[in-house]
PDB file of C-alpha atoms in Angstrom:
ATOM      1  CA  MET R   1      45.004 124.110  96.198  1.00 57.00           C
ATOM      2  CA  ALA R   2      44.921 127.879  95.135  1.00 64.00           C
ATOM      3  CA  ALA R   3      41.264 127.448  95.441  1.00 60.00           C
ATOM      4  CA  VAL R   4      40.984 126.358  98.624  1.00 58.00           C
ATOM      5  CA  ARG R   5      43.120 129.058  99.902  1.00 63.00           C
ATOM      6  CA  LYS R   6      40.779 131.448  97.771  1.00 62.00           C
ATOM      7  CA  ILE R   7      37.973 130.116  99.829  1.00 59.00           C
ATOM      8  CA  ILE R   8      39.929 130.482 102.589  1.00 59.00           C
ATOM      9  CA  GLN R   9      40.938 133.914 102.351  1.00 65.00           C
ATOM     10  CA  ALA R  10      37.285 135.518 100.969  1.00 63.00           C
ATOM     11  CA  ASN R  11      36.364 133.967 104.586  1.00 59.00           C
ATOM     12  CA  LYS R  12      38.872 134.622 107.413  1.00 59.00           C
ATOM     13  CA  ASN R  13      36.324 135.997 109.699  1.00 54.00           C
ATOM     14  CA  LYS R  14      33.657 132.898 109.142  1.00 52.00           C
ATOM     15  CA  ASN R  15      33.804 129.729 110.575  1.00 50.00           C
ATOM     16  CA  LEU R  16      34.454 127.088 107.840  1.00 45.00           C
ATOM     17  CA  SER R  17      32.598 123.607 107.980  1.00 42.00           C
ATOM     18  CA  PRO R  18      35.430 120.776 107.378  1.00 43.00           C
ATOM     19  CA  SER R  19      32.886 119.251 105.313  1.00 37.00           C
ATOM     20  CA  LEU R  20      34.190 121.739 102.765  1.00 41.00           C
ATOM     21  CA  PHE R  21      37.288 120.261 102.433  1.00 45.00           C
ATOM     22  CA  SER R  22      36.647 117.095 102.286  1.00 37.00           C
ATOM     23  CA  PHE R  23      36.389 116.602  98.354  1.00 40.00           C
ATOM     24  CA  ARG R  24      40.775 116.802  98.902  1.00 45.00           C
ATOM     25  CA  ARG R  25      40.668 114.478 101.665  1.00 48.00           C
ATOM     26  CA  GLY R  26      43.046 111.217 101.613  1.00 47.00           C
ATOM     27  CA  ILE R  27      44.868 112.813  98.054  1.00 44.00           C
ATOM     28  CA  ALA R  28      45.798 116.085  99.299  1.00 53.00           C
ATOM     29  CA  TYR R  29      49.007 115.216  99.798  1.00 85.00           C
ATOM     30  CA  LYS R  30      49.524 112.264  97.455  1.00 92.00           C
ATOM     31  CA  LEU R  31      51.876 113.556  94.702  1.00 93.00           C
ATOM     32  CA  PHE R  32      51.664 111.672  90.863  1.00 94.00           C
ATOM     33  CA  VAL R  33      55.668 111.709  89.220  1.00 95.00           C
ATOM     34  CA  GLY R  34      55.864 110.838  86.194  1.00 94.00           C
ATOM     35  CA  GLY R  35      59.366 110.675  83.732  1.00 94.00           C
ATOM     36  CA  LEU R  36      60.536 108.426  86.185  1.00 94.00           C
ATOM     37  CA  SER R  37      63.295 105.825  84.993  1.00 92.00           C
ATOM     38  CA  PHE R  38      62.877 102.205  84.584  1.00 92.00           C
ATOM     39  CA  CYS R  39      66.136 101.761  87.217  1.00 91.00           C
ATOM     40  CA  THR R  40      64.145 104.126  90.287  1.00 91.00           C
ATOM     41  CA  THR R  41      63.341 102.614  93.420  1.00 92.00           C
ATOM     42  CA  GLN R  42      61.360 103.237  96.089  1.00 93.00           C
ATOM     43  CA  LYS R  43      63.854 103.680  98.768  1.00 94.00           C
ATOM     44  CA  ALA R  44      65.398 106.201  95.799  1.00 94.00           C
ATOM     45  CA  LEU R  45      62.185 107.736  95.146  1.00 94.00           C
ATOM     46  CA  SER R  46      61.462 108.331  99.412  1.00 94.00           C
ATOM     47  CA  GLU R  47      65.287 109.774  99.588  1.00 94.00           C
ATOM     48  CA  ALA R  48      64.860 112.464  96.977  1.00 94.00           C
ATOM     49  CA  PHE R  49      61.691 113.886  98.241  1.00 94.00           C
ATOM     50  CA  SER R  50      62.582 113.346 101.896  1.00 93.00           C
ATOM     51  CA  ASN R  51      64.456 116.684 102.058  1.00 92.00           C
ATOM     52  CA  TYR R  52      61.201 118.284 101.532  1.00 92.00           C
ATOM     53  CA  GLY R  53      59.316 116.815 104.207  1.00 90.00           C
ATOM     54  CA  GLN R  54      58.201 113.348 105.873  1.00 90.00           C
ATOM     55  CA  VAL R  55      57.490 111.026 103.478  1.00 91.00           C
ATOM     56  CA  LEU R  56      54.820 108.491 104.684  1.00 91.00           C
ATOM     57  CA  GLU R  57      54.961 106.220 101.355  1.00 92.00           C
ATOM     58  CA  ALA R  58      56.643 106.032  97.965  1.00 94.00           C
ATOM     59  CA  LYS R  59      55.419 103.737  95.053  1.00 94.00           C
ATOM     60  CA  VAL R  60      56.790 103.002  92.398  1.00 95.00           C
ATOM     61  CA  VAL R  61      53.944 101.609  89.542  1.00 94.00           C
ATOM     62  CA  THR R  62      55.507  98.233  88.632  1.00 92.00           C
ATOM     63  CA  ASP R  63      54.110  96.059  85.680  1.00 90.00           C
ATOM     64  CA  ARG R  64      52.326  93.013  87.015  1.00 89.00           C
ATOM     65  CA  VAL R  65      53.820  90.794  84.148  1.00 89.00           C
ATOM     66  CA  SER R  66      57.060  91.518  84.137  1.00 89.00           C
ATOM     67  CA  ASP R  67      57.527  93.127  87.526  1.00 88.00           C
ATOM     68  CA  ARG R  68      59.531  96.364  85.668  1.00 90.00           C
ATOM     69  CA  SER R  69      58.891  99.966  86.535  1.00 91.00           C
ATOM     70  CA  LYS R  70      56.084 101.611  84.368  1.00 93.00           C
ATOM     71  CA  GLY R  71      58.038 105.498  84.794  1.00 93.00           C
ATOM     72  CA  PHE R  72      56.134 106.652  87.549  1.00 95.00           C
ATOM     73  CA  GLY R  73      55.273 106.299  90.680  1.00 95.00           C
ATOM     74  CA  PHE R  74      53.708 108.795  93.688  1.00 95.00           C
ATOM     75  CA  VAL R  75      54.689 109.846  96.986  1.00 94.00           C
ATOM     76  CA  THR R  76      52.590 110.561 100.209  1.00 93.00           C
ATOM     77  CA  TYR R  77      53.780 113.655 102.668  1.00 92.00           C
ATOM     78  CA  ALA R  78      52.522 114.261 106.175  1.00 86.00           C
ATOM     79  CA  SER R  79      51.207 117.780 105.345  1.00 88.00           C
ATOM     80  CA  ALA R  80      50.019 119.832 103.019  1.00 89.00           C
ATOM     81  CA  ASP R  81      52.491 122.989 103.312  1.00 91.00           C
ATOM     82  CA  GLU R  82      55.498 119.769 102.563  1.00 92.00           C
ATOM     83  CA  ALA R  83      53.754 118.334  99.724  1.00 92.00           C
ATOM     84  CA  GLU R  84      53.501 121.704  97.676  1.00 93.00           C
ATOM     85  CA  ASN R  85      57.372 122.740  99.095  1.00 93.00           C
ATOM     86  CA  ALA R  86      57.767 119.728  96.961  1.00 93.00           C
ATOM     87  CA  ILE R  87      56.167 120.110  93.987  1.00 94.00           C
ATOM     88  CA  ALA R  88      58.084 123.586  93.986  1.00 93.00           C
ATOM     89  CA  GLU R  89      61.571 122.403  93.791  1.00 93.00           C
ATOM     90  CA  MET R  90      61.456 118.803  92.323  1.00 92.00           C
ATOM     91  CA  LYS R  91      58.935 119.668  88.860  1.00 92.00           C
ATOM     92  CA  GLY R  92      62.010 119.482  85.973  1.00 92.00           C
ATOM     93  CA  LYS R  93      64.416 118.461  88.233  1.00 93.00           C
ATOM     94  CA  THR R  94      67.024 115.495  86.902  1.00 92.00           C
ATOM     95  CA  LEU R  95      66.372 112.188  89.169  1.00 91.00           C
ATOM     96  CA  ASN R  96      68.078 109.045  87.999  1.00 90.00           C
ATOM     97  CA  GLY R  97      69.267 110.820  84.749  1.00 91.00           C
ATOM     98  CA  ARG R  98      65.548 111.794  83.546  1.00 92.00           C
ATOM     99  CA  VAL R  99      63.230 115.012  83.871  1.00 94.00           C
ATOM    100  CA  ILE R 100      60.854 114.423  86.034  1.00 94.00           C
ATOM    101  CA  PHE R 101      57.330 116.196  86.395  1.00 94.00           C
ATOM    102  CA  VAL R 102      55.749 116.752  89.866  1.00 94.00           C
ATOM    103  CA  ASP R 103      52.254 117.819  90.673  1.00 92.00           C
ATOM    104  CA  TYR R 104      48.746 116.492  92.707  1.00 91.00           C
ATOM    105  CA  ALA R 105      47.665 113.075  92.400  1.00 89.00           C
ATOM    106  CA  LYS R 106      43.884 113.006  90.602  1.00 85.00           C
ATOM    107  CA  PRO R 107      41.480 110.425  92.436  1.00 76.00           C
ATOM    108  CA  ASN R 108      41.099 107.396  91.377  1.00 69.00           C
ATOM    109  CA  THR R 109      37.733 107.652  88.748  1.00 66.00           C
ATOM    110  CA  ASN R 110      36.947 103.748  88.475  1.00 61.00           C
ATOM    111  CA  SER R 111      32.412 104.289  88.471  1.00 57.00           C
ATOM    112  CA  LYS R 112      30.792 101.139  89.539  1.00 61.00           C
ATOM    113  CA  GLY R 113      28.569 101.431  86.864  1.00 59.00           C
ATOM    114  CA  ALA R 114      31.024 100.312  84.719  1.00 61.00           C
ATOM    115  CA  MET R 115      30.868  97.300  82.128  1.00 62.00           C
ATOM    116  CA  PRO R 116      31.431  93.885  84.163  1.00 59.00           C
ATOM    117  CA  ILE R 117      33.897  91.645  82.543  1.00 64.00           C
ATOM    118  CA  ALA R 118      32.603  88.238  82.183  1.00 62.00           C
ATOM    119  CA  ARG R 119      34.251  85.657  84.108  1.00 68.00           C
ATOM    120  CA  GLY R 120      32.331  82.440  83.350  1.00 68.00           C
ATOM    121  CA  PRO R 121      28.811  81.034  83.806  1.00 69.00           C
ATOM    122  CA  PRO R 122      26.786  83.241  86.272  1.00 67.00           C
ATOM    123  CA  GLU R 123      26.427  81.591  89.499  1.00 72.00           C
ATOM    124  CA  PRO R 124      23.413  79.055  90.121  1.00 77.00           C
ATOM    125  CA  THR R 125      20.588  81.248  91.941  1.00 78.00           C
ATOM    126  CA  PRO R 126      18.823  78.599  94.945  1.00 79.00           C
ATOM    127  CA  GLU R 127      15.130  77.941  94.119  1.00 75.00           C
ATOM    128  CA  THR R 128      12.784  79.020  96.776  1.00 60.00           C
TER     129      THR R 128
END
């Protein structure tokens, strides 16, 4: 966000294209919350962060097999100001007995060129 602010300050009198800011679209207001207690629920996470703005979604990431928390989650806000306020206020605070870390979520970097997982024999192709 600091880089975006610098661009805006440098170009106050010029019209900026909306595509200039599209690199943050979709994740600009999504925060990563690390160091969560294993007993923290999505409701408790939402309530803790709702003091700083409108929480659209609060998700605690769980293990597929044991359905137990992995100790981190995500909170999505309605505006960038609310998200920045939450980062400033909640970073280093205690939630359910654990000190939490809060920062902007990074984009998912799953690449399409990754090695595929083999799941049996290849599908037969119709002969023409």
